[in-house]
Coordinates of N, CA and C in Angstrom, one line a residue:
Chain A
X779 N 56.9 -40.0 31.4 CA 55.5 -39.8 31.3 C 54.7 -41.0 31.5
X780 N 53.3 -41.0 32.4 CA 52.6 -41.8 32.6 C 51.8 -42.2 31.7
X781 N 51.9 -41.2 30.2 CA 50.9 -41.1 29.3 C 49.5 -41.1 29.2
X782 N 48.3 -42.4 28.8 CA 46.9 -41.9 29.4 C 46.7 -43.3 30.3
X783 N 46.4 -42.8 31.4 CA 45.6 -43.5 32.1 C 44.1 -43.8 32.8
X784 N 43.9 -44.7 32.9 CA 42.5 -45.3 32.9 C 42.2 -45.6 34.5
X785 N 41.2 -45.5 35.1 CA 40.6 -46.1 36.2 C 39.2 -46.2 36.5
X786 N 38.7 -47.4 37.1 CA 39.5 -48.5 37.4 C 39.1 -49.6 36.3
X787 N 40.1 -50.6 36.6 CA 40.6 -51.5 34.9 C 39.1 -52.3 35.0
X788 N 38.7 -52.3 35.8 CA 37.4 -53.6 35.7 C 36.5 -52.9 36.8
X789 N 35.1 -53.2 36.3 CA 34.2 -52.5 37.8 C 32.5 -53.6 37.1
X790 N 32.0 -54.0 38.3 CA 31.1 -54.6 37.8 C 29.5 -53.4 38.6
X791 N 29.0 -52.8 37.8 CA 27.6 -52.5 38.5 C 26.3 -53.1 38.5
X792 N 25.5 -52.3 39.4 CA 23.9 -52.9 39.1 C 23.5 -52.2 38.4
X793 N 22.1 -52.4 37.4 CA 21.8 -51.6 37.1 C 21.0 -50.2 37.7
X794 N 20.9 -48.9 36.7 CA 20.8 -48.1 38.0 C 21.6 -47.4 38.8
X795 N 23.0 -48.1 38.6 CA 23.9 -47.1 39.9 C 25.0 -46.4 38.9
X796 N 25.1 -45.5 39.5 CA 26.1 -44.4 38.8 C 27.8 -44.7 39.1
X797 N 28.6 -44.4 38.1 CA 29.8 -44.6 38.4 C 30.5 -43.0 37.4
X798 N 31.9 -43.2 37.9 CA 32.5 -42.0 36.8 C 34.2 -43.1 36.6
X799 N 34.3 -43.2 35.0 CA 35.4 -43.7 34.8 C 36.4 -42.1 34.8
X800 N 37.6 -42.7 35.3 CA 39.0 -41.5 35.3 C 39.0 -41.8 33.9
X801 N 39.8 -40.7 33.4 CA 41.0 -40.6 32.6 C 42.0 -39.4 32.7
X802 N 43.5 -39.4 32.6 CA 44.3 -38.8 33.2 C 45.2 -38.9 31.7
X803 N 45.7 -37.8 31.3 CA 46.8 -37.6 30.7 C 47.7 -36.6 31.3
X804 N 49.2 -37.1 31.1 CA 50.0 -35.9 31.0 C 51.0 -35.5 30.4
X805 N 50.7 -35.3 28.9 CA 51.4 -34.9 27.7 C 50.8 -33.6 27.2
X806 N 50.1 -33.1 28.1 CA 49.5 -31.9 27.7 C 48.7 -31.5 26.8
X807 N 48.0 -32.7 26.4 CA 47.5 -32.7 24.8 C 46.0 -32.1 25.7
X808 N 45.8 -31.3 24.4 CA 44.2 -30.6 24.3 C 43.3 -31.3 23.9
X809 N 43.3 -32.7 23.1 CA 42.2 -33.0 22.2 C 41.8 -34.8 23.3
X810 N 41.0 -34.9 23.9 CA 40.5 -36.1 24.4 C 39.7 -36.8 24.3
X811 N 39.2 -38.1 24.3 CA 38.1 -38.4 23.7 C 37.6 -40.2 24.7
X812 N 36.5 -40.1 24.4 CA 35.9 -41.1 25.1 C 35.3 -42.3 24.0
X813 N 35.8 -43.7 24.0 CA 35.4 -44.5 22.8 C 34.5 -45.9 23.8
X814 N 33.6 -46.4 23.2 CA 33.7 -47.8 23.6 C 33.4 -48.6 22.7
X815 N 34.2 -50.1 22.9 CA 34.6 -51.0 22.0 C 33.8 -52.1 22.4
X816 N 32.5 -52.5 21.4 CA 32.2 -54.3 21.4 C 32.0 -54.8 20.4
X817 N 31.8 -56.1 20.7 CA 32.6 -56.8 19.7 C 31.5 -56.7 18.5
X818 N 32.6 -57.1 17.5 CA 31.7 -56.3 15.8 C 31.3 -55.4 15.5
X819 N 32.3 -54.3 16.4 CA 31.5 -53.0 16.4 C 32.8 -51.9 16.1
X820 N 34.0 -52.7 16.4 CA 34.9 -51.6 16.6 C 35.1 -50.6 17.6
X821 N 35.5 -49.7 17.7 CA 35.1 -48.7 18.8 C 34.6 -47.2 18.6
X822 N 33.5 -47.1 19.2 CA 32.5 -46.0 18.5 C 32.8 -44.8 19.7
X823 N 33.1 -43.6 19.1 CA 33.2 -42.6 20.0 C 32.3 -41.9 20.6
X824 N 32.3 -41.7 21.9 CA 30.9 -41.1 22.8 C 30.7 -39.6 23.1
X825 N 32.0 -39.8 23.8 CA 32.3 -38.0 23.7 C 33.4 -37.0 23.7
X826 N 34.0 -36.2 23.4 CA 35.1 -35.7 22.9 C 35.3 -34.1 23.1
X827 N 36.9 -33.9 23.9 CA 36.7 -32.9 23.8 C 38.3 -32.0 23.5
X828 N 38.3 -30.5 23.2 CA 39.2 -29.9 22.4 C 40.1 -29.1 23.2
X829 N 39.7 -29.2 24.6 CA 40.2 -28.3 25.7 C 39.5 -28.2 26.5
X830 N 40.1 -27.8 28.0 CA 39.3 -27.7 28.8 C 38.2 -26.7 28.5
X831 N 36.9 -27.1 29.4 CA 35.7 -25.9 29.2 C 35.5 -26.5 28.2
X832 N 35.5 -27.3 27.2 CA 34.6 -27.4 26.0 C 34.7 -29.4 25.4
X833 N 33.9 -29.4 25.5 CA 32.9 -31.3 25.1 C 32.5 -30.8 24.3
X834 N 31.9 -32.7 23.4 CA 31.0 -32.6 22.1 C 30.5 -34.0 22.2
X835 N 29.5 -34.2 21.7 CA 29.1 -35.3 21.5 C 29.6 -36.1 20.3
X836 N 30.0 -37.6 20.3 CA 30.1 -38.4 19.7 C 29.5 -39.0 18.8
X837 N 29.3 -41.0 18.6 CA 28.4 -41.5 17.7 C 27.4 -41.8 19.1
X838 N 27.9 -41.8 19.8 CA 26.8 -42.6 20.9 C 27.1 -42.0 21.7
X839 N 26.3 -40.9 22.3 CA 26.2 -39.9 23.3 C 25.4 -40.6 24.7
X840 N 24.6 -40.8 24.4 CA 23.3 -41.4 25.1 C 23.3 -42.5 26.3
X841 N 23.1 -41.5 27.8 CA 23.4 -42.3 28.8 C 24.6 -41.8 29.4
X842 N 25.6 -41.4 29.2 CA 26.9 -40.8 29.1 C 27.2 -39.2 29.1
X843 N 27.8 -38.9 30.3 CA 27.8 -37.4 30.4 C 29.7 -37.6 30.5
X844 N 30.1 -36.2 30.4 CA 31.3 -35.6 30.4 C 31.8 -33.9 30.9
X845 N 32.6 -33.9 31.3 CA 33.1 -32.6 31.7 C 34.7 -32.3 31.7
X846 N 35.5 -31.3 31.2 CA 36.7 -30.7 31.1 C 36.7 -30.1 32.1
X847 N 37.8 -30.1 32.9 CA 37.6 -28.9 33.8 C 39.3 -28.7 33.8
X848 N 40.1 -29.8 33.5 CA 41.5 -29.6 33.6 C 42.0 -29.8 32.0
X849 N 43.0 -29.4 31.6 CA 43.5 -30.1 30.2 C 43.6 -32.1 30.5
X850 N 44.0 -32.0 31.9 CA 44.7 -33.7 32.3 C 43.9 -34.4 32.5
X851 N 42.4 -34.1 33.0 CA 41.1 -35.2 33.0 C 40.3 -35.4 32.4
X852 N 39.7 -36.3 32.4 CA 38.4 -36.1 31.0 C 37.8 -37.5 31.8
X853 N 36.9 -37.1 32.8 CA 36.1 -38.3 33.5 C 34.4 -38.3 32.3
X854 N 34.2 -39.7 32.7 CA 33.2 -40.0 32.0 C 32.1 -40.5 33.0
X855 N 31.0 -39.9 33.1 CA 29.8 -40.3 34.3 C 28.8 -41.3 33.1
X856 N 28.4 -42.4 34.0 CA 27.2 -43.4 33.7 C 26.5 -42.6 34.6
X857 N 25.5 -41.8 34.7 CA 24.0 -41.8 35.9 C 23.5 -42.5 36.4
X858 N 22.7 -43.8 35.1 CA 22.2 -44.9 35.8 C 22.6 -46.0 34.9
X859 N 23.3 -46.5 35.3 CA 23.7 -48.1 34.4 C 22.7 -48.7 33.7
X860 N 23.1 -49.0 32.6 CA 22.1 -50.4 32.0 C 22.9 -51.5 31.3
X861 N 22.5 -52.4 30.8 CA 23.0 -53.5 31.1 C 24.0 -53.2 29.6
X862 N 22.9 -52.6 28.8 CA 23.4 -52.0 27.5 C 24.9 -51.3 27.6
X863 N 25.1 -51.0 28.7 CA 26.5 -50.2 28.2 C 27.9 -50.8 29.1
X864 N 27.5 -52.2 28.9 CA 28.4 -53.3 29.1 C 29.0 -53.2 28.3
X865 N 30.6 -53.3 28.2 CA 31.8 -53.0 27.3 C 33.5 -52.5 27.4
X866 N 34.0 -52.6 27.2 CA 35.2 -51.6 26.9 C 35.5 -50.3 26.9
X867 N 35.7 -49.5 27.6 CA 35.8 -48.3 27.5 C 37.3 -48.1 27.4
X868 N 37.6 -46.8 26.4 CA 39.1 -46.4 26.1 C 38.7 -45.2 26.3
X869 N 39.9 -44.3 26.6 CA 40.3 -43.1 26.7 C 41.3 -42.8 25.8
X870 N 41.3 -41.9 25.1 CA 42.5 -41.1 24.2 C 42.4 -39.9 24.0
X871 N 43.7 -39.7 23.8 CA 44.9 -38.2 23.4 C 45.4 -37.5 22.5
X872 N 45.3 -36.7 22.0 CA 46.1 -36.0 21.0 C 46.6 -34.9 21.2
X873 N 47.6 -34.1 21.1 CA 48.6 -33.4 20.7 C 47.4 -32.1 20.1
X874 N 46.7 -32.3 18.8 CA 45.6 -31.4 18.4 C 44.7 -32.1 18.2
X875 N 43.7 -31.8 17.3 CA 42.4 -32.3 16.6 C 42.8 -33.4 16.1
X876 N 41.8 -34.3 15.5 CA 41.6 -36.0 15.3 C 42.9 -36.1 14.2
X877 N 43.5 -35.2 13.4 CA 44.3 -35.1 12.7 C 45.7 -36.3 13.0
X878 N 45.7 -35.7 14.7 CA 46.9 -36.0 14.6 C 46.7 -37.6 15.9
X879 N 48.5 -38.1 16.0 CA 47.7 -39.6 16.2 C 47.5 -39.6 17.4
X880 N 46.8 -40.5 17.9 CA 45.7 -40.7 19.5 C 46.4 -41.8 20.5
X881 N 46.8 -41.4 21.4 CA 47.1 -42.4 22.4 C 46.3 -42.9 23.1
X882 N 45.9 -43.8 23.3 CA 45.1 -44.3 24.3 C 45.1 -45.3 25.4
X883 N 44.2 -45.1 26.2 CA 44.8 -46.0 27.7 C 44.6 -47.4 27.8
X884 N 44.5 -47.9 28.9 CA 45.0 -49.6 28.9 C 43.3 -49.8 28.8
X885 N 42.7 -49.2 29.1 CA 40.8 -49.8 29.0 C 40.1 -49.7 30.2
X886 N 39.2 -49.5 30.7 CA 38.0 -50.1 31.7 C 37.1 -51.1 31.6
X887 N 37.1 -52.3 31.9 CA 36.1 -52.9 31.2 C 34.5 -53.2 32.3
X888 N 33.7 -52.6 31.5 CA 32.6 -52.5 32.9 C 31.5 -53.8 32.2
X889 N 31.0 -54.1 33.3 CA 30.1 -54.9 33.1 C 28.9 -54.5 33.9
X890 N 27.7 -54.5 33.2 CA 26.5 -54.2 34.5 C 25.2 -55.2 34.0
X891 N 25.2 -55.7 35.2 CA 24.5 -56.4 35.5 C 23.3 -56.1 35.5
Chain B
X1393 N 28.3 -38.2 5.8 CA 29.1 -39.0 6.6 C 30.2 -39.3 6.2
X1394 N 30.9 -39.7 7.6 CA 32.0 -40.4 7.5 C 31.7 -42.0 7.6
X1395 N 32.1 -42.9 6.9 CA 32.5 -44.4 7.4 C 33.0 -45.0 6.7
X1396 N 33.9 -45.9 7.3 CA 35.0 -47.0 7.7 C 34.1 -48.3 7.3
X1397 N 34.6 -48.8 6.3 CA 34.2 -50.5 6.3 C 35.5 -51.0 6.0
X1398 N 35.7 -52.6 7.2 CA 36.3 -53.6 7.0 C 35.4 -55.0 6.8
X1399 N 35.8 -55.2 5.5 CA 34.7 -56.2 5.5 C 35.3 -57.4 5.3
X1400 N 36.3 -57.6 6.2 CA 37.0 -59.3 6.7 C 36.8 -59.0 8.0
X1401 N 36.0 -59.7 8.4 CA 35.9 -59.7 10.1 C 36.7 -60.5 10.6
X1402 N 37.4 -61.6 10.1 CA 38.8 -62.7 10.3 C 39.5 -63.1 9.5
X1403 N 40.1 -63.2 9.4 CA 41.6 -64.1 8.3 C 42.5 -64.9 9.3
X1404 N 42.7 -65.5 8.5 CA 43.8 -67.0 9.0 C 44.6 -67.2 8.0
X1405 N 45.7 -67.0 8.5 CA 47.0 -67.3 7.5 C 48.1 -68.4 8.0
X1406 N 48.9 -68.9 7.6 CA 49.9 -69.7 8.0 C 50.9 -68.6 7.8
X1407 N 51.9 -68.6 9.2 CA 53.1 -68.0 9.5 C 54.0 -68.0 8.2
X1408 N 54.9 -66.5 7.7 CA 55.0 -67.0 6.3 C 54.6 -66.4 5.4
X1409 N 53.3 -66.2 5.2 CA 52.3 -65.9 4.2 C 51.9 -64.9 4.6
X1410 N 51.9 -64.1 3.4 CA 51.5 -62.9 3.2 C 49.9 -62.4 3.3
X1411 N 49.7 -61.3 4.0 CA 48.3 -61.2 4.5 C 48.0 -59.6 3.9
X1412 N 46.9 -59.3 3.4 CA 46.1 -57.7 3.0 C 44.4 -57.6 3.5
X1413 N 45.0 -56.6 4.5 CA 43.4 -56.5 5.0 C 43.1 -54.8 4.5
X1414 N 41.6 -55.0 4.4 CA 41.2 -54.4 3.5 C 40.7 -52.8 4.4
X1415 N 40.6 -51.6 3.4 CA 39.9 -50.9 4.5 C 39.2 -49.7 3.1
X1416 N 38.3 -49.9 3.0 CA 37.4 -48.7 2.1 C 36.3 -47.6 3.1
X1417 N 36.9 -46.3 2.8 CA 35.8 -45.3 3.7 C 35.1 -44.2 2.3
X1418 N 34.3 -43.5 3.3 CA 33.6 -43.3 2.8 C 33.3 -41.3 3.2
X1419 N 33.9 -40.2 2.3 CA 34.2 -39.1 3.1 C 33.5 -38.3 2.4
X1420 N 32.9 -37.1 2.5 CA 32.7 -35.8 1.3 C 33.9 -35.1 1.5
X1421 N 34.6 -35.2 2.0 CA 35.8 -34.3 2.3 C 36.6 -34.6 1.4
X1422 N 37.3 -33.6 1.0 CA 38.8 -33.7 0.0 C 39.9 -33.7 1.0
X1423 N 40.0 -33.0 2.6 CA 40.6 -33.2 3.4 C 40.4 -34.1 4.4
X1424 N 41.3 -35.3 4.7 CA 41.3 -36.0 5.7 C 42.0 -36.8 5.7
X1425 N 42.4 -37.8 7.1 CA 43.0 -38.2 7.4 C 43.0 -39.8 7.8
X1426 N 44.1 -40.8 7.0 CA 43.4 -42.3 7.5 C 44.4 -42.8 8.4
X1427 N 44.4 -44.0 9.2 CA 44.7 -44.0 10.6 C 44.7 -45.9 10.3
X1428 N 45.9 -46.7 10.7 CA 45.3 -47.9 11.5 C 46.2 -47.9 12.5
X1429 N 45.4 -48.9 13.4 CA 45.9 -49.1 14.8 C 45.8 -50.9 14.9
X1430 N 46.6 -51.1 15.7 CA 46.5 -52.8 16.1 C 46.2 -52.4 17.6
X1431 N 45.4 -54.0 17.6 CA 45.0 -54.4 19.2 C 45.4 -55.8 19.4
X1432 N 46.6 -56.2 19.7 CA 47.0 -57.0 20.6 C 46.1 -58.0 21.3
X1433 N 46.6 -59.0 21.7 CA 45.2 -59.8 22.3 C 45.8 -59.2 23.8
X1434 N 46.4 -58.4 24.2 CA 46.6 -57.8 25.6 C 45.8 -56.8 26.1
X1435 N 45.2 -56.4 24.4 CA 44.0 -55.0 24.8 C 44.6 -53.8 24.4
X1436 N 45.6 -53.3 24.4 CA 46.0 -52.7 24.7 C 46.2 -51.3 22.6
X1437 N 46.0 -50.7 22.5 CA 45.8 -49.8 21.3 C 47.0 -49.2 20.4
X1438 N 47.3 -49.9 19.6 CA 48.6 -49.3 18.9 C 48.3 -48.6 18.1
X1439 N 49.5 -47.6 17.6 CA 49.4 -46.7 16.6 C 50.3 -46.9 15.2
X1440 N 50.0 -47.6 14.0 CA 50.7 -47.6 12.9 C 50.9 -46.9 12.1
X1441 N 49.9 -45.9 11.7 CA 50.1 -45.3 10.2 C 49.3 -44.4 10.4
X1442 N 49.6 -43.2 10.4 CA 48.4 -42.0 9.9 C 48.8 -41.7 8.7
X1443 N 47.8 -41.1 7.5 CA 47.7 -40.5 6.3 C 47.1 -39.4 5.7
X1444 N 47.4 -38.4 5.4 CA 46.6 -37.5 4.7 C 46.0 -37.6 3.3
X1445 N 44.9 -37.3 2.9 CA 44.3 -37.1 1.9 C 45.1 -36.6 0.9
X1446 N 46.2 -36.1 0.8 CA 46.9 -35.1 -0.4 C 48.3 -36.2 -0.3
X1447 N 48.0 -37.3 0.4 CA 49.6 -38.0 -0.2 C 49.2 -39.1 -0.2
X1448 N 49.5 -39.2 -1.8 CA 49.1 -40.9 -2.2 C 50.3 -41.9 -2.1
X1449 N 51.0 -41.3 -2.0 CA 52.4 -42.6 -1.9 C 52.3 -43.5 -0.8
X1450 N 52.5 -44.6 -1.5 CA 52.3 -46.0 -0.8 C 53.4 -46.0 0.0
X1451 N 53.7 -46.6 1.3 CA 54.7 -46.6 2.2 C 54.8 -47.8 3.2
X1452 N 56.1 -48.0 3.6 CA 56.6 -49.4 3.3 C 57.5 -49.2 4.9
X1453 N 56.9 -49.6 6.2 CA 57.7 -50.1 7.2 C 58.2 -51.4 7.5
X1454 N 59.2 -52.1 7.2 CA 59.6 -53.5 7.7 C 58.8 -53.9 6.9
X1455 N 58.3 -54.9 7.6 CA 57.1 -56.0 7.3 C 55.7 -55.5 6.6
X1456 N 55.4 -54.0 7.2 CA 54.4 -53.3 6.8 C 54.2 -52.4 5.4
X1457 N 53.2 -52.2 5.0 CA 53.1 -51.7 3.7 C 51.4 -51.0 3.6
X1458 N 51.5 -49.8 3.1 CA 50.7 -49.5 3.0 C 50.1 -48.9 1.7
X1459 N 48.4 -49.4 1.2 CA 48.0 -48.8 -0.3 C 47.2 -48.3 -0.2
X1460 N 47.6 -46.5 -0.3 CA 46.5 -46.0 -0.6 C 46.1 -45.1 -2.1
X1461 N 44.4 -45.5 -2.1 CA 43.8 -44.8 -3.5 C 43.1 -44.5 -3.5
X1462 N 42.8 -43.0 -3.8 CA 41.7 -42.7 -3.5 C 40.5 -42.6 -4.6
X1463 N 41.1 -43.2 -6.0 CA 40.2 -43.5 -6.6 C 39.3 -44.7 -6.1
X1464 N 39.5 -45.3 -5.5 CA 38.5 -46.6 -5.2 C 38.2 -46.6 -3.3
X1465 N 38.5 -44.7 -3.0 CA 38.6 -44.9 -1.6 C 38.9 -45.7 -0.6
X1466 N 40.0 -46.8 -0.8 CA 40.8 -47.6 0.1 C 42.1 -47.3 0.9
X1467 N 42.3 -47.9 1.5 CA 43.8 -47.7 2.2 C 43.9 -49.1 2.9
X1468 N 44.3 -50.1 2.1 CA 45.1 -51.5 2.2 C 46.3 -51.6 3.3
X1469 N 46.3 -52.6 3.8 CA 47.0 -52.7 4.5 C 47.7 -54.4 4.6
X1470 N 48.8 -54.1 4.3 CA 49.7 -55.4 3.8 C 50.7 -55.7 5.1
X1471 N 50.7 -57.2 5.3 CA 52.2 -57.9 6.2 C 52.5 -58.6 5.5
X1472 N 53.9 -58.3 5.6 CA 54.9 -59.5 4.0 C 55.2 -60.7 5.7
X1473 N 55.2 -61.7 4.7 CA 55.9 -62.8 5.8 C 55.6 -62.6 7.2
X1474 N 54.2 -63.0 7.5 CA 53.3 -63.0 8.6 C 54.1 -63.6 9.7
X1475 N 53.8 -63.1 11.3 CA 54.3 -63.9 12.0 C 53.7 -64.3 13.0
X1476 N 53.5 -64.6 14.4 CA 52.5 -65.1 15.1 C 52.1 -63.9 15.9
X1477 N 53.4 -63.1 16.1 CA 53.2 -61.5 16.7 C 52.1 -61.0 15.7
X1478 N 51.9 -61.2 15.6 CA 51.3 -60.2 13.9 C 49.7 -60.6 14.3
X1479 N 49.0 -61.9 15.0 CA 48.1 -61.9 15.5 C 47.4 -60.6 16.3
X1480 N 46.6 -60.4 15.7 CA 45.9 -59.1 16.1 C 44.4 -59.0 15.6
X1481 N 43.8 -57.9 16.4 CA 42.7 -57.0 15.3 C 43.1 -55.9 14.8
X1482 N 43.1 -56.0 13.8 CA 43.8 -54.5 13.2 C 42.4 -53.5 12.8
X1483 N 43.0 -52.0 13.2 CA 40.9 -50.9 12.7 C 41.9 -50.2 12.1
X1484 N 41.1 -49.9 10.9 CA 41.4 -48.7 10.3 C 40.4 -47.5 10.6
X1485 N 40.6 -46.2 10.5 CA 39.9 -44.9 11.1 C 40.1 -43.7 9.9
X1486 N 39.3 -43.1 10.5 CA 39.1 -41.9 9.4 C 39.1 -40.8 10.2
X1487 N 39.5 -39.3 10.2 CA 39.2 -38.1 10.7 C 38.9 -37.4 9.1
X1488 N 37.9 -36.2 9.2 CA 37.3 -35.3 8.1 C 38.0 -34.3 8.5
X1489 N 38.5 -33.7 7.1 CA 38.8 -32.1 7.4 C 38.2 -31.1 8.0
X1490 N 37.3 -31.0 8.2 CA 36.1 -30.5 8.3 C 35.5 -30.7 10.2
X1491 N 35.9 -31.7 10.6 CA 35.7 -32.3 11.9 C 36.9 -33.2 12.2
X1492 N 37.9 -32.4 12.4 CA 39.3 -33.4 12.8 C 38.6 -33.6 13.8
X1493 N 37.8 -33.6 14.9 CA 37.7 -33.8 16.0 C 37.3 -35.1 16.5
X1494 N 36.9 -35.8 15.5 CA 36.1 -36.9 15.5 C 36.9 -38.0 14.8
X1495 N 37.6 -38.8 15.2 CA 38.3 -39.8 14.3 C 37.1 -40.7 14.5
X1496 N 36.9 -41.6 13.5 CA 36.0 -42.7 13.1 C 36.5 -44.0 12.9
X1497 N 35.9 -45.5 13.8 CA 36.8 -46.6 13.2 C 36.2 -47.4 12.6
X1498 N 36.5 -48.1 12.2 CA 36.1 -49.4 11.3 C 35.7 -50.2 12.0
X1499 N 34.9 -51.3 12.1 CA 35.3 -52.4 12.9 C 35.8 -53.8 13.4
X1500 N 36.9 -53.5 12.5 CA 38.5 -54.1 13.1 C 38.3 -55.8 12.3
X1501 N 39.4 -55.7 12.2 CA 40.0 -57.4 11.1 C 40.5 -57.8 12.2
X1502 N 40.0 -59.4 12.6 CA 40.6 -59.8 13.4 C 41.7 -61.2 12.8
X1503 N 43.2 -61.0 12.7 CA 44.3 -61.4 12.2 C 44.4 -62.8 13.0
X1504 N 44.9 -63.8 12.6 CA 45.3 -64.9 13.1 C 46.5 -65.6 12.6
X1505 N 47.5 -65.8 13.3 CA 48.5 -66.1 12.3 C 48.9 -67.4 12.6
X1506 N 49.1 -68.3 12.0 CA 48.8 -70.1 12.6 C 50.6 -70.7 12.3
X1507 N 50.9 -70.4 13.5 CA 52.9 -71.1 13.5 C 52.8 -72.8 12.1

C-alpha cells in the first residue's frame, strides 16, 4: 500500500490564482481530513470528511473548499490564494471517526506570494 | 470546547537525560480520546499513542512512557535516556466523544536533544 499521498510536495502561487491540492488514500479508510500546520500553531484542521458524499467544516474553514466524490480522494481547492494561507498542508486517514489513529501524508508546502 | 495546551514550546536536554513534555486539554466530554504524534525534522507525521478516556493506566513503550490523569486533565509524556533520534516536535491531540470527527492538536513541543 501506497498509504496517503499528497500532491504536489511544493507549489509556489500568486495571489489570486486557484490551485487544488491531491490527496489519495488506499486503505479504504472512510474518515479524511485536511490540516494545516504553521509554526506556533500546531496543525489546525480545515476540513473533514466521513465518507464519500459528505464534508464538514473544521477550525479554519475560510478560503478553502472540499469535495468527496471517491472514498480515495479528498482534494482541497484554494479559489483565490492569499498570501495568508502560506503553510503546510497535511492530509490524513482513518480506518473510522477521529477515534481511531490518522495517517498522514508526506505534506504540500505552498507558498503564495 | 475542545483544547490542547502545550505550554513548552522547546526543551533542550543533554543525550541521556530524561525529558517530560507536558500536555493538559480541556473537554466537556467524559468520552474521548488523547493522541501524540512526533514530527521528525523530515516532516513527516508519526503516530505514538492513542488513549481513551475510561483507561487511566499509565503505559510504558521502550524508552516511552505515558501519564495519564484526568483529575488534573493531563496526559504527560516521558523519554527515559534521551537520544539525538528523539529530536523532534512532539503534538498532543484530542478527539470528543461526541465529535470523533474532529481530532484537535496542540501546538507541538519542540524536543532537542544535544549529543
Amino acid at each position: 500500500n501506497a498509504g496517503v499521498t499528497q500532491t504536489p510536495k511544493f507549489q509556489v502561487l500568486k495571489t489570486g490564482q486557484s490551485m487544488t491540492l491531491q490527496c489519495a488514500q488506499d486503505m479504504n479508510h472512510e474518515y479524511m481530513s485536511w490540516y494545516r500546520q504553521d509554526p506556533g500553531m500546531g496543525l489546525r484542521l480545515i476540513h473533514y470528511s466521513v465518507g464519500a458524499g459528505i464534508t464538514d467544516q473544521g477550525e479554519v474553514p475560510n478560503g478553502y473548499n472540499v469535495s468527496r466524490s471517491t472514498t480515495e480522494d479528498f482534494p482541497l481547492r484554494l479559489l483565490s490564494a492569499a498570501p495568508s494561507q502560506t503553510s503546510v498542508y497535511f492530509c490524513a486517514s482513518s480506518q473510522t471517526q477521529g477515534s481511531a489513529t490518522q495517517y498522514f501524508g508526506p505534506g504540500t508546502r505552498l507558498l503564495v506570494l | 470546547a475542545q483544547k490542547v495546551t502545550q505550554a513548552q514550546t522547546e526543551i533542550s536536554v543533554v543525550e541521556k537525560e530524561d525529558v517530560t513534555l507536558d500536555c493538559v486539554y480541556e473537554t466537556r466530554d467524559t468520552t474521548y480520546y488523547l493522541f501524540w504524534y512526533k514530527q521528525p525534522p523530515s516532516g513527516e507525521l508519526v503516530f505514538l499513542i492513542r488513549r481513551n478516556s475510561f483507561d487511566e493506566q499509565n503505559e510504558i513503550s521502550g524508552r516511552y512512557s505515558w501519564n495519564f490523569q484526568k483529575s488534573t486533565s493531563s496526559f504527560n509524556f516521558t523519554i527515559t535516556a534521551s537520544q539525538v533520534v528523539d529530536s523532534a516536535v512532539y503534538f498532543c491531540a484530542l478527539s470528543e466523544g461526541g465529535s470523533y470527527d474532529k481530532v484537535i492538536f496542540g501546538p507541538g513541543t519542540s524536543l532537542s536533544v544535544i549529543p
